[in-house]
Short mmCIF file of N, CA, C and O in Angstrom, two decimals:
data_model
loop_
_atom_site.label_atom_id
_atom_site.label_comp_id
_atom_site.label_asym_id
_atom_site.label_seq_id
_atom_site.Cartn_x
_atom_site.Cartn_y
_atom_site.Cartn_z
N MET A 5 28.94 5.64 13.96
CA MET A 5 29.55 4.70 13.03
C MET A 5 28.55 3.60 12.70
O MET A 5 27.93 3.01 13.57
N ILE A 6 28.40 3.30 11.43
CA ILE A 6 27.50 2.25 10.98
C ILE A 6 28.24 0.92 11.01
O ILE A 6 29.33 0.79 10.45
N THR A 7 27.64 -0.04 11.68
CA THR A 7 28.27 -1.35 11.75
C THR A 7 27.88 -2.17 10.53
O THR A 7 26.90 -1.88 9.86
N SER A 8 28.61 -3.20 10.28
CA SER A 8 28.34 -4.08 9.14
C SER A 8 26.95 -4.71 9.26
O SER A 8 26.25 -4.84 8.28
N ASN A 9 26.56 -5.08 10.48
CA ASN A 9 25.26 -5.71 10.69
C ASN A 9 24.13 -4.75 10.33
O ASN A 9 23.16 -5.13 9.68
N THR A 10 24.24 -3.47 10.76
CA THR A 10 23.23 -2.48 10.43
C THR A 10 23.18 -2.24 8.94
O THR A 10 22.11 -2.15 8.33
N SER A 11 24.33 -2.18 8.33
CA SER A 11 24.41 -1.98 6.88
C SER A 11 23.78 -3.15 6.14
O SER A 11 23.05 -2.95 5.17
N ASN A 12 24.04 -4.36 6.58
CA ASN A 12 23.44 -5.54 5.96
C ASN A 12 21.92 -5.53 6.10
O ASN A 12 21.20 -5.87 5.16
N THR A 13 21.42 -5.14 7.28
CA THR A 13 19.98 -5.07 7.51
C THR A 13 19.36 -4.02 6.60
O THR A 13 18.32 -4.26 5.97
N THR A 14 19.99 -2.86 6.52
CA THR A 14 19.50 -1.79 5.65
C THR A 14 19.45 -2.24 4.20
O THR A 14 18.46 -2.02 3.49
N ASP A 15 20.50 -2.91 3.74
CA ASP A 15 20.54 -3.41 2.36
C ASP A 15 19.44 -4.43 2.11
O ASP A 15 18.77 -4.40 1.08
N ALA A 16 19.23 -5.34 3.06
CA ALA A 16 18.19 -6.37 2.92
C ALA A 16 16.80 -5.73 2.91
O ALA A 16 15.92 -6.15 2.15
N THR A 17 16.61 -4.71 3.74
CA THR A 17 15.32 -4.01 3.77
C THR A 17 15.07 -3.32 2.45
O THR A 17 13.99 -3.42 1.86
N ARG A 18 16.07 -2.60 1.94
CA ARG A 18 15.93 -1.90 0.66
C ARG A 18 15.59 -2.89 -0.46
O ARG A 18 14.71 -2.64 -1.28
N GLU A 19 16.27 -4.02 -0.47
CA GLU A 19 16.01 -5.04 -1.49
C GLU A 19 14.57 -5.56 -1.40
O GLU A 19 13.88 -5.70 -2.42
N ALA A 20 14.10 -5.83 -0.19
CA ALA A 20 12.73 -6.34 -0.01
C ALA A 20 11.70 -5.29 -0.41
O ALA A 20 10.69 -5.62 -1.05
N VAL A 21 11.94 -4.03 -0.08
CA VAL A 21 11.01 -2.96 -0.43
C VAL A 21 10.96 -2.79 -1.95
O VAL A 21 9.88 -2.66 -2.53
N GLN A 22 12.10 -2.82 -2.60
CA GLN A 22 12.12 -2.70 -4.05
C GLN A 22 11.40 -3.88 -4.71
O GLN A 22 10.68 -3.69 -5.70
N ALA A 23 11.57 -5.07 -4.17
CA ALA A 23 10.85 -6.24 -4.69
C ALA A 23 9.34 -6.06 -4.51
O ALA A 23 8.55 -6.34 -5.42
N LEU A 24 8.93 -5.56 -3.33
CA LEU A 24 7.51 -5.33 -3.07
C LEU A 24 6.94 -4.31 -4.05
O LEU A 24 5.89 -4.55 -4.65
N LEU A 25 7.62 -3.20 -4.24
CA LEU A 25 7.12 -2.17 -5.15
C LEU A 25 7.04 -2.70 -6.58
O LEU A 25 6.09 -2.39 -7.30
N GLY A 26 8.01 -3.51 -6.98
CA GLY A 26 7.97 -4.12 -8.30
C GLY A 26 6.77 -5.02 -8.48
O GLY A 26 6.06 -4.95 -9.49
N ARG A 27 6.51 -5.85 -7.48
CA ARG A 27 5.35 -6.75 -7.56
C ARG A 27 4.03 -5.98 -7.50
O ARG A 27 3.06 -6.35 -8.18
N MET A 28 3.99 -4.91 -6.72
CA MET A 28 2.79 -4.09 -6.68
C MET A 28 2.53 -3.49 -8.07
O MET A 28 1.39 -3.42 -8.51
N GLY A 29 3.59 -3.10 -8.75
CA GLY A 29 3.46 -2.58 -10.11
C GLY A 29 2.96 -3.62 -11.09
O GLY A 29 2.23 -3.29 -12.04
N GLU A 30 3.32 -4.88 -10.87
CA GLU A 30 2.85 -5.97 -11.74
C GLU A 30 1.37 -6.27 -11.49
O GLU A 30 0.67 -6.73 -12.39
N GLY A 31 0.92 -6.09 -10.25
CA GLY A 31 -0.49 -6.24 -9.94
C GLY A 31 -0.99 -7.64 -9.65
O GLY A 31 -2.19 -7.86 -9.63
N ASP A 32 -0.11 -8.60 -9.36
CA ASP A 32 -0.54 -9.96 -9.05
C ASP A 32 -0.67 -10.10 -7.53
O ASP A 32 0.33 -10.19 -6.83
N PRO A 33 -1.91 -10.12 -6.99
CA PRO A 33 -2.12 -10.14 -5.54
C PRO A 33 -1.40 -11.29 -4.82
O PRO A 33 -0.85 -11.08 -3.74
N ALA A 34 -1.39 -12.47 -5.39
CA ALA A 34 -0.75 -13.61 -4.73
C ALA A 34 0.77 -13.40 -4.64
O ALA A 34 1.38 -13.70 -3.61
N ARG A 35 1.37 -12.91 -5.71
CA ARG A 35 2.82 -12.65 -5.70
C ARG A 35 3.19 -11.52 -4.75
O ARG A 35 4.22 -11.57 -4.10
N ILE A 36 2.33 -10.52 -4.65
CA ILE A 36 2.58 -9.43 -3.70
C ILE A 36 2.56 -10.00 -2.28
O ILE A 36 3.45 -9.75 -1.48
N ALA A 37 1.52 -10.79 -1.97
CA ALA A 37 1.34 -11.33 -0.63
C ALA A 37 2.49 -12.24 -0.20
O ALA A 37 2.77 -12.34 0.99
N GLU A 38 3.16 -12.88 -1.15
CA GLU A 38 4.29 -13.75 -0.82
C GLU A 38 5.40 -12.99 -0.08
O GLU A 38 6.18 -13.61 0.64
N LEU A 39 5.46 -11.69 -0.25
CA LEU A 39 6.51 -10.89 0.38
C LEU A 39 6.14 -10.42 1.78
O LEU A 39 6.91 -9.70 2.41
N PHE A 40 4.98 -10.83 2.27
CA PHE A 40 4.54 -10.46 3.61
C PHE A 40 4.66 -11.65 4.56
O PHE A 40 4.49 -12.80 4.15
N ALA A 41 4.92 -11.35 5.83
CA ALA A 41 4.94 -12.39 6.86
C ALA A 41 3.53 -12.95 7.03
O ALA A 41 2.54 -12.32 6.61
N GLU A 42 3.42 -14.12 7.64
CA GLU A 42 2.10 -14.72 7.89
C GLU A 42 1.22 -13.79 8.73
O GLU A 42 0.02 -13.72 8.51
N ARG A 43 1.82 -13.10 9.70
CA ARG A 43 1.11 -12.11 10.52
C ARG A 43 1.74 -10.76 10.21
O ARG A 43 2.95 -10.62 10.19
N VAL A 44 0.88 -9.77 9.95
CA VAL A 44 1.38 -8.45 9.57
C VAL A 44 0.64 -7.36 10.35
O VAL A 44 -0.55 -7.47 10.61
N ASP A 45 1.39 -6.34 10.73
CA ASP A 45 0.84 -5.15 11.37
C ASP A 45 0.44 -4.20 10.23
O ASP A 45 1.29 -3.55 9.64
N TRP A 46 -0.83 -4.17 9.90
CA TRP A 46 -1.34 -3.48 8.71
C TRP A 46 -2.32 -2.40 9.14
O TRP A 46 -3.32 -2.68 9.78
N LYS A 47 -2.05 -1.18 8.77
CA LYS A 47 -2.93 -0.06 9.10
C LYS A 47 -3.08 0.84 7.89
O LYS A 47 -2.12 1.07 7.14
N LEU A 48 -4.28 1.36 7.70
CA LEU A 48 -4.54 2.36 6.68
C LEU A 48 -5.13 3.59 7.35
O LEU A 48 -6.10 3.47 8.09
N ASP A 49 -4.54 4.73 7.10
CA ASP A 49 -5.02 5.99 7.65
C ASP A 49 -6.23 6.42 6.84
O ASP A 49 -6.10 6.81 5.69
N TRP A 50 -7.42 6.31 7.43
CA TRP A 50 -8.65 6.57 6.70
C TRP A 50 -9.67 7.19 7.65
O TRP A 50 -9.77 6.78 8.79
N PRO A 51 -10.43 8.17 7.17
CA PRO A 51 -11.40 8.83 8.04
C PRO A 51 -12.63 7.97 8.34
O PRO A 51 -12.72 6.84 7.87
N ALA A 52 -13.56 8.55 9.03
CA ALA A 52 -14.78 7.85 9.45
C ALA A 52 -15.60 7.38 8.25
O ALA A 52 -15.42 7.83 7.12
N GLU A 53 -16.52 6.48 8.51
CA GLU A 53 -17.39 5.85 7.49
C GLU A 53 -18.02 6.85 6.53
O GLU A 53 -18.09 6.62 5.34
N GLU A 54 -18.46 7.98 7.04
CA GLU A 54 -19.17 8.93 6.18
C GLU A 54 -18.29 9.55 5.10
O GLU A 54 -18.77 10.22 4.20
N HIS A 55 -17.01 9.29 5.15
CA HIS A 55 -16.10 9.85 4.16
C HIS A 55 -15.78 8.89 3.01
O HIS A 55 -14.82 9.09 2.30
N GLY A 56 -16.55 7.84 2.85
CA GLY A 56 -16.40 7.02 1.67
C GLY A 56 -15.94 5.59 1.86
O GLY A 56 -15.77 4.88 0.88
N ARG A 57 -15.75 5.13 3.08
CA ARG A 57 -15.26 3.77 3.28
C ARG A 57 -16.21 2.73 2.66
O ARG A 57 -15.77 1.70 2.17
N ALA A 58 -17.50 3.02 2.63
CA ALA A 58 -18.47 2.07 2.08
C ALA A 58 -18.22 1.78 0.61
O ALA A 58 -18.49 0.68 0.14
N VAL A 59 -17.68 2.74 -0.13
CA VAL A 59 -17.42 2.53 -1.56
C VAL A 59 -15.98 2.13 -1.82
O VAL A 59 -15.59 1.94 -2.97
N THR A 60 -15.20 1.98 -0.77
CA THR A 60 -13.80 1.55 -0.89
C THR A 60 -13.55 0.39 0.07
O THR A 60 -12.83 0.53 1.05
N PRO A 61 -14.14 -0.77 -0.20
CA PRO A 61 -14.10 -1.88 0.76
C PRO A 61 -12.70 -2.45 1.02
O PRO A 61 -12.50 -3.13 2.02
N TRP A 62 -11.74 -2.20 0.15
CA TRP A 62 -10.39 -2.72 0.37
C TRP A 62 -9.67 -1.95 1.48
O TRP A 62 -8.67 -2.41 2.00
N ILE A 63 -10.20 -0.80 1.84
CA ILE A 63 -9.52 0.03 2.84
C ILE A 63 -10.01 -0.35 4.22
O ILE A 63 -11.07 0.10 4.68
N ARG A 64 -9.24 -1.21 4.85
CA ARG A 64 -9.52 -1.65 6.22
C ARG A 64 -8.26 -2.31 6.77
O ARG A 64 -7.35 -2.63 6.01
N ASP A 65 -8.22 -2.48 8.06
CA ASP A 65 -7.06 -3.12 8.67
C ASP A 65 -7.01 -4.60 8.30
O ASP A 65 -8.05 -5.24 8.08
N ARG A 66 -5.82 -5.12 8.20
CA ARG A 66 -5.58 -6.53 7.88
C ARG A 66 -4.59 -7.08 8.90
O ARG A 66 -3.90 -6.32 9.58
N SER A 67 -4.45 -8.40 8.94
CA SER A 67 -3.46 -8.96 9.86
C SER A 67 -2.79 -10.23 9.35
O SER A 67 -1.87 -10.73 9.99
N THR A 68 -3.22 -10.77 8.20
CA THR A 68 -2.63 -12.01 7.70
C THR A 68 -2.21 -11.87 6.24
O THR A 68 -2.70 -11.00 5.52
N ARG A 69 -1.34 -12.76 5.82
CA ARG A 69 -0.89 -12.79 4.42
C ARG A 69 -2.07 -12.98 3.47
O ARG A 69 -2.15 -12.34 2.43
N ALA A 70 -3.02 -13.84 3.82
CA ALA A 70 -4.20 -14.06 2.97
C ALA A 70 -5.01 -12.78 2.83
O ALA A 70 -5.52 -12.48 1.75
N GLU A 71 -5.13 -12.03 3.91
CA GLU A 71 -5.85 -10.76 3.84
C GLU A 71 -5.12 -9.73 2.99
O GLU A 71 -5.75 -8.89 2.34
N VAL A 72 -3.80 -9.79 2.98
CA VAL A 72 -3.00 -8.91 2.12
C VAL A 72 -3.35 -9.19 0.65
O VAL A 72 -3.59 -8.27 -0.13
N ALA A 73 -3.38 -10.46 0.28
CA ALA A 73 -3.72 -10.82 -1.10
C ALA A 73 -5.12 -10.32 -1.44
O ALA A 73 -5.36 -9.78 -2.53
N ASP A 74 -6.07 -10.46 -0.50
CA ASP A 74 -7.42 -9.98 -0.72
C ASP A 74 -7.45 -8.46 -0.92
O ASP A 74 -8.17 -7.95 -1.78
N HIS A 75 -6.66 -7.74 -0.16
CA HIS A 75 -6.57 -6.28 -0.31
C HIS A 75 -6.19 -5.90 -1.75
O HIS A 75 -6.87 -5.09 -2.38
N PHE A 76 -5.14 -6.49 -2.25
CA PHE A 76 -4.67 -6.14 -3.59
C PHE A 76 -5.61 -6.66 -4.68
O PHE A 76 -5.74 -6.04 -5.73
N ARG A 77 -6.30 -7.74 -4.42
CA ARG A 77 -7.31 -8.24 -5.35
C ARG A 77 -8.46 -7.23 -5.45
O ARG A 77 -8.92 -6.90 -6.54
N GLN A 78 -8.91 -6.74 -4.30
CA GLN A 78 -10.00 -5.77 -4.28
C GLN A 78 -9.61 -4.45 -4.95
O GLN A 78 -10.42 -3.84 -5.65
N ILE A 79 -8.37 -4.03 -4.76
CA ILE A 79 -7.91 -2.82 -5.45
C ILE A 79 -8.06 -3.00 -6.95
O ILE A 79 -8.57 -2.13 -7.65
N GLY A 80 -7.63 -4.15 -7.46
CA GLY A 80 -7.74 -4.43 -8.89
C GLY A 80 -9.17 -4.43 -9.38
O GLY A 80 -9.47 -3.95 -10.47
N GLU A 81 -10.08 -4.95 -8.57
CA GLU A 81 -11.49 -5.03 -8.95
C GLU A 81 -12.16 -3.66 -8.99
O GLU A 81 -13.12 -3.47 -9.72
N HIS A 82 -11.66 -2.70 -8.24
CA HIS A 82 -12.31 -1.40 -8.11
C HIS A 82 -11.64 -0.28 -8.90
O HIS A 82 -12.06 0.87 -8.83
N HIS A 83 -10.61 -0.64 -9.66
CA HIS A 83 -9.92 0.35 -10.48
C HIS A 83 -9.88 -0.11 -11.94
O HIS A 83 -9.94 -1.31 -12.21
N VAL A 84 -9.75 0.84 -12.85
CA VAL A 84 -9.68 0.54 -14.27
C VAL A 84 -8.28 0.01 -14.59
O VAL A 84 -7.28 0.68 -14.33
N SER A 85 -8.25 -1.20 -15.11
CA SER A 85 -6.98 -1.85 -15.44
C SER A 85 -6.23 -1.05 -16.49
O SER A 85 -6.81 -0.55 -17.44
N GLY A 86 -4.92 -0.93 -16.31
CA GLY A 86 -4.07 -0.27 -17.29
C GLY A 86 -4.05 1.24 -17.20
O GLY A 86 -3.37 1.89 -17.99
N GLU A 87 -4.76 1.82 -16.23
CA GLU A 87 -4.78 3.28 -16.12
C GLU A 87 -4.05 3.78 -14.88
O GLU A 87 -4.21 4.92 -14.48
N ALA A 88 -3.23 2.93 -14.27
CA ALA A 88 -2.44 3.34 -13.11
C ALA A 88 -1.12 3.94 -13.59
O ALA A 88 -0.55 3.49 -14.57
N GLY A 89 -0.67 4.93 -12.89
CA GLY A 89 0.60 5.55 -13.22
C GLY A 89 1.29 6.00 -11.95
O GLY A 89 1.64 7.16 -11.81
N ASN A 90 1.42 5.10 -11.00
CA ASN A 90 1.97 5.44 -9.70
C ASN A 90 3.41 5.93 -9.81
O ASN A 90 4.18 5.47 -10.65
N VAL A 91 3.75 6.89 -8.93
CA VAL A 91 5.09 7.47 -8.93
C VAL A 91 5.71 7.27 -7.55
O VAL A 91 5.12 7.64 -6.54
N ILE A 92 6.90 6.69 -7.53
CA ILE A 92 7.67 6.56 -6.29
C ILE A 92 8.70 7.68 -6.30
O ILE A 92 9.49 7.79 -7.24
N GLU A 93 8.67 8.50 -5.26
CA GLU A 93 9.60 9.63 -5.19
C GLU A 93 10.83 9.32 -4.35
O GLU A 93 11.94 9.66 -4.74
N ARG A 94 10.63 8.70 -3.20
CA ARG A 94 11.73 8.42 -2.30
C ARG A 94 11.53 7.09 -1.60
O ARG A 94 10.42 6.71 -1.27
N ILE A 95 12.64 6.40 -1.37
CA ILE A 95 12.67 5.23 -0.51
C ILE A 95 13.75 5.51 0.52
O ILE A 95 14.94 5.60 0.18
N LEU A 96 13.34 5.69 1.76
CA LEU A 96 14.26 5.97 2.86
C LEU A 96 14.33 4.73 3.73
O LEU A 96 13.30 4.22 4.16
N VAL A 97 15.55 4.24 3.99
CA VAL A 97 15.71 3.00 4.73
C VAL A 97 16.66 3.22 5.91
O VAL A 97 17.72 3.83 5.76
N ASP A 98 16.26 2.71 7.06
CA ASP A 98 17.08 2.75 8.27
C ASP A 98 16.93 1.41 8.97
O ASP A 98 15.91 1.16 9.62
N GLY A 99 17.90 0.53 8.80
CA GLY A 99 17.81 -0.80 9.40
C GLY A 99 16.66 -1.57 8.80
O GLY A 99 16.54 -1.70 7.59
N ALA A 100 15.76 -2.05 9.66
CA ALA A 100 14.62 -2.87 9.21
C ALA A 100 13.43 -2.02 8.77
O ALA A 100 12.46 -2.55 8.26
N ASP A 101 13.51 -0.69 8.96
CA ASP A 101 12.38 0.19 8.65
C ASP A 101 12.63 0.95 7.35
O ASP A 101 13.76 1.31 7.02
N ALA A 102 11.52 1.23 6.65
CA ALA A 102 11.60 2.00 5.40
C ALA A 102 10.36 2.88 5.29
O ALA A 102 9.28 2.52 5.77
N VAL A 103 10.53 4.01 4.63
CA VAL A 103 9.43 4.89 4.29
C VAL A 103 9.50 5.14 2.79
O VAL A 103 10.57 5.46 2.25
N VAL A 104 8.37 4.96 2.14
CA VAL A 104 8.27 5.18 0.70
C VAL A 104 7.28 6.32 0.49
O VAL A 104 6.17 6.28 1.04
N THR A 105 7.67 7.34 -0.27
CA THR A 105 6.76 8.43 -0.58
C THR A 105 6.50 8.48 -2.08
O THR A 105 7.35 8.07 -2.87
N GLY A 106 5.33 8.98 -2.43
CA GLY A 106 5.00 9.08 -3.84
C GLY A 106 3.58 9.50 -4.06
O GLY A 106 2.96 10.14 -3.21
N GLU A 107 3.07 9.11 -5.22
CA GLU A 107 1.71 9.48 -5.61
C GLU A 107 1.04 8.31 -6.32
O GLU A 107 1.63 7.69 -7.20
N ILE A 108 -0.19 8.02 -5.91
CA ILE A 108 -1.01 7.01 -6.57
C ILE A 108 -1.78 7.73 -7.68
O ILE A 108 -2.38 8.78 -7.44
N ARG A 109 -1.80 7.13 -8.85
CA ARG A 109 -2.58 7.67 -9.97
C ARG A 109 -3.43 6.52 -10.50
O ARG A 109 -2.90 5.59 -11.10
N GLN A 110 -4.73 6.61 -10.26
CA GLN A 110 -5.65 5.53 -10.61
C GLN A 110 -6.93 6.12 -11.21
O GLN A 110 -7.16 7.33 -11.16
N THR A 111 -7.79 5.22 -11.69
CA THR A 111 -9.13 5.59 -12.14
C THR A 111 -10.13 4.67 -11.46
O THR A 111 -10.00 3.44 -11.53
N ALA A 112 -11.10 5.27 -10.80
CA ALA A 112 -12.14 4.51 -10.10
C ALA A 112 -13.05 3.83 -11.11
O ALA A 112 -13.63 4.50 -11.96
N ARG A 113 -13.16 2.52 -11.03
CA ARG A 113 -14.00 1.77 -11.96
C ARG A 113 -15.49 2.18 -11.89
O ARG A 113 -16.11 2.40 -12.93
N PRO A 114 -16.10 2.29 -10.70
CA PRO A 114 -17.54 2.58 -10.66
C PRO A 114 -17.93 3.94 -11.25
O PRO A 114 -19.03 4.08 -11.78
N THR A 115 -17.05 4.92 -11.15
CA THR A 115 -17.40 6.27 -11.60
C THR A 115 -16.65 6.70 -12.86
O THR A 115 -17.05 7.67 -13.51
N GLY A 116 -15.54 6.03 -13.15
CA GLY A 116 -14.71 6.43 -14.29
C GLY A 116 -13.86 7.65 -14.01
O GLY A 116 -13.20 8.17 -14.91
N ARG A 117 -13.84 8.11 -12.76
CA ARG A 117 -13.08 9.31 -12.40
C ARG A 117 -11.62 8.97 -12.08
O ARG A 117 -11.35 8.14 -11.22
N PRO A 118 -10.70 9.65 -12.75
CA PRO A 118 -9.29 9.48 -12.38
C PRO A 118 -8.99 10.27 -11.10
O PRO A 118 -9.69 11.24 -10.79
N TYR A 119 -7.98 9.83 -10.37
CA TYR A 119 -7.56 10.59 -9.19
C TYR A 119 -6.06 10.43 -8.97
O TYR A 119 -5.43 9.51 -9.47
N ARG A 120 -5.55 11.38 -8.21
CA ARG A 120 -4.16 11.35 -7.74
C ARG A 120 -4.21 11.51 -6.23
O ARG A 120 -4.95 12.36 -5.73
N ALA A 121 -3.44 10.70 -5.54
CA ALA A 121 -3.41 10.78 -4.07
C ALA A 121 -1.96 10.67 -3.59
O ALA A 121 -1.26 9.72 -3.94
N ARG A 122 -1.53 11.64 -2.81
CA ARG A 122 -0.21 11.57 -2.18
C ARG A 122 -0.22 10.40 -1.21
O ARG A 122 -1.23 10.09 -0.58
N ILE A 123 0.94 9.74 -1.06
CA ILE A 123 1.01 8.55 -0.22
C ILE A 123 2.38 8.44 0.46
O ILE A 123 3.39 8.86 -0.09
N ALA A 124 2.36 7.89 1.66
CA ALA A 124 3.58 7.48 2.36
C ALA A 124 3.31 6.09 2.93
O ALA A 124 2.25 5.83 3.51
N LEU A 125 4.23 5.19 2.71
CA LEU A 125 4.17 3.84 3.29
C LEU A 125 5.25 3.73 4.35
O LEU A 125 6.40 4.10 4.10
N TYR A 126 4.90 3.21 5.51
CA TYR A 126 5.87 2.93 6.56
C TYR A 126 5.94 1.41 6.66
O TYR A 126 4.96 0.75 7.00
N LEU A 127 7.09 0.86 6.33
CA LEU A 127 7.28 -0.59 6.26
C LEU A 127 8.35 -1.05 7.23
O LEU A 127 9.32 -0.33 7.48
N THR A 128 8.19 -2.26 7.73
CA THR A 128 9.25 -2.95 8.46
C THR A 128 9.44 -4.30 7.81
O THR A 128 8.47 -4.98 7.48
N VAL A 129 10.70 -4.66 7.62
CA VAL A 129 11.06 -5.94 6.99
C VAL A 129 11.88 -6.75 7.99
O VAL A 129 12.87 -6.26 8.52
N GLU A 130 11.45 -7.98 8.21
CA GLU A 130 12.17 -8.90 9.09
C GLU A 130 12.32 -10.23 8.36
O GLU A 130 11.35 -10.76 7.83
N ASN A 131 13.53 -10.73 8.32
CA ASN A 131 13.83 -12.00 7.64
C ASN A 131 13.32 -11.99 6.19
O ASN A 131 12.79 -12.99 5.70
N GLY A 132 13.45 -10.86 5.54
CA GLY A 132 13.08 -10.74 4.14
C GLY A 132 11.61 -10.56 3.85
O GLY A 132 11.21 -10.48 2.69
N LEU A 133 10.77 -10.49 4.90
CA LEU A 133 9.32 -10.36 4.72
C LEU A 133 8.80 -9.08 5.39
O LEU A 133 9.29 -8.68 6.45
N VAL A 134 7.80 -8.49 4.80
CA VAL A 134 7.19 -7.29 5.36
C VAL A 134 6.35 -7.68 6.57
O VAL A 134 5.45 -8.52 6.46
N THR A 135 6.64 -7.06 7.71
CA THR A 135 5.89 -7.34 8.94
C THR A 135 5.05 -6.14 9.36
O THR A 135 4.13 -6.29 10.16
N ARG A 136 5.39 -4.95 8.84
CA ARG A 136 4.58 -3.74 9.10
C ARG A 136 4.31 -3.07 7.77
O ARG A 136 5.21 -2.87 6.97
N TYR A 137 3.02 -2.69 7.57
CA TYR A 137 2.61 -2.00 6.35
C TYR A 137 1.57 -0.96 6.77
O TYR A 137 0.40 -1.27 6.95
N HIS A 138 2.02 0.26 6.98
CA HIS A 138 1.13 1.35 7.36
C HIS A 138 1.06 2.32 6.19
O HIS A 138 2.09 2.75 5.66
N VAL A 139 -0.16 2.67 5.79
CA VAL A 139 -0.39 3.53 4.63
C VAL A 139 -0.98 4.86 5.09
O VAL A 139 -1.97 4.87 5.82
N TYR A 140 -0.38 5.95 4.65
CA TYR A 140 -0.89 7.29 4.89
C TYR A 140 -1.12 7.90 3.51
O TYR A 140 -0.17 8.08 2.75
N GLU A 141 -2.39 8.16 3.18
CA GLU A 141 -2.70 8.65 1.85
C GLU A 141 -3.71 9.77 1.89
O GLU A 141 -4.38 9.99 2.90
N ASP A 142 -3.85 10.45 0.78
CA ASP A 142 -4.85 11.49 0.62
C ASP A 142 -6.19 10.80 0.42
O ASP A 142 -6.66 10.60 -0.69
N SER A 143 -6.81 10.42 1.53
CA SER A 143 -8.05 9.65 1.48
C SER A 143 -9.20 10.45 0.89
O SER A 143 -10.11 9.87 0.29
N LEU A 144 -9.19 11.76 1.00
CA LEU A 144 -10.26 12.57 0.43
C LEU A 144 -10.26 12.44 -1.10
O LEU A 144 -11.33 12.28 -1.70
N ALA A 145 -9.09 12.46 -1.72
CA ALA A 145 -9.02 12.31 -3.19
C ALA A 145 -9.58 10.96 -3.62
O ALA A 145 -10.31 10.87 -4.61
N VAL A 146 -9.26 9.91 -2.88
CA VAL A 146 -9.75 8.57 -3.21
C VAL A 146 -11.27 8.52 -3.03
O VAL A 146 -12.00 8.09 -3.92
N ALA A 147 -11.75 8.99 -1.89
CA ALA A 147 -13.19 8.95 -1.61
C ALA A 147 -13.98 9.73 -2.65
O ALA A 147 -15.02 9.27 -3.12
N GLN A 148 -13.50 10.90 -3.03
CA GLN A 148 -14.22 11.72 -4.01
C GLN A 148 -14.29 11.03 -5.37
O GLN A 148 -15.30 11.13 -6.07
N ALA A 149 -13.24 10.32 -5.74
CA ALA A 149 -13.25 9.61 -7.04
C ALA A 149 -14.28 8.50 -7.06
O ALA A 149 -14.84 8.19 -8.12
N PHE A 150 -14.57 7.91 -5.90
CA PHE A 150 -15.49 6.77 -5.84
C PHE A 150 -16.93 7.16 -5.52
O PHE A 150 -17.84 6.37 -5.73
N GLN A 151 -17.16 8.33 -5.00
CA GLN A 151 -18.51 8.72 -4.62
C GLN A 151 -19.29 9.18 -5.84
O GLN A 151 -18.80 9.94 -6.66
N SER A 152 -20.54 8.72 -5.90
CA SER A 152 -21.42 9.16 -7.00
C SER A 152 -21.95 10.54 -6.65
O SER A 152 -22.10 10.89 -5.49
N HIS A 153 -22.22 11.31 -7.67
CA HIS A 153 -22.75 12.66 -7.47
C HIS A 153 -24.19 12.71 -7.94
O HIS A 153 -24.59 13.60 -8.65
N GLY A 154 -24.97 11.70 -7.54
CA GLY A 154 -26.34 11.58 -8.00
C GLY A 154 -27.25 12.30 -7.15
O GLY A 154 -28.21 12.85 -7.20
#
């Protein structure tokens, strides 16, 4: 049986996740970061250095709201503006936790190569703010779009 408290938490989490996704779609790093706690458990699933991390500097662990804003600022700097077409397929919410699945559709600014990458976000929301942000993505697709073939 679902209690009212669990239902309220689930509703609040869903609302916060939808607000986050909306702001991510708008692309304003400062407004996105406002939805994160001052300290955040931030992880990105990414392979070793030789797989492209050097050309994707935004992909690294973070721990503060200011670093969150920097992450989204760097994404904007390394992608072609106006060529994103991200797709959200599912938002699954259970209490304070949520999982978002979908596909990132971007174009790498340095190479001009478009890419699509499957993605899952694992989020936790506490007191209306995101406290956990773990990203699982098709890192090979991202790395290949950014690597030069010279």
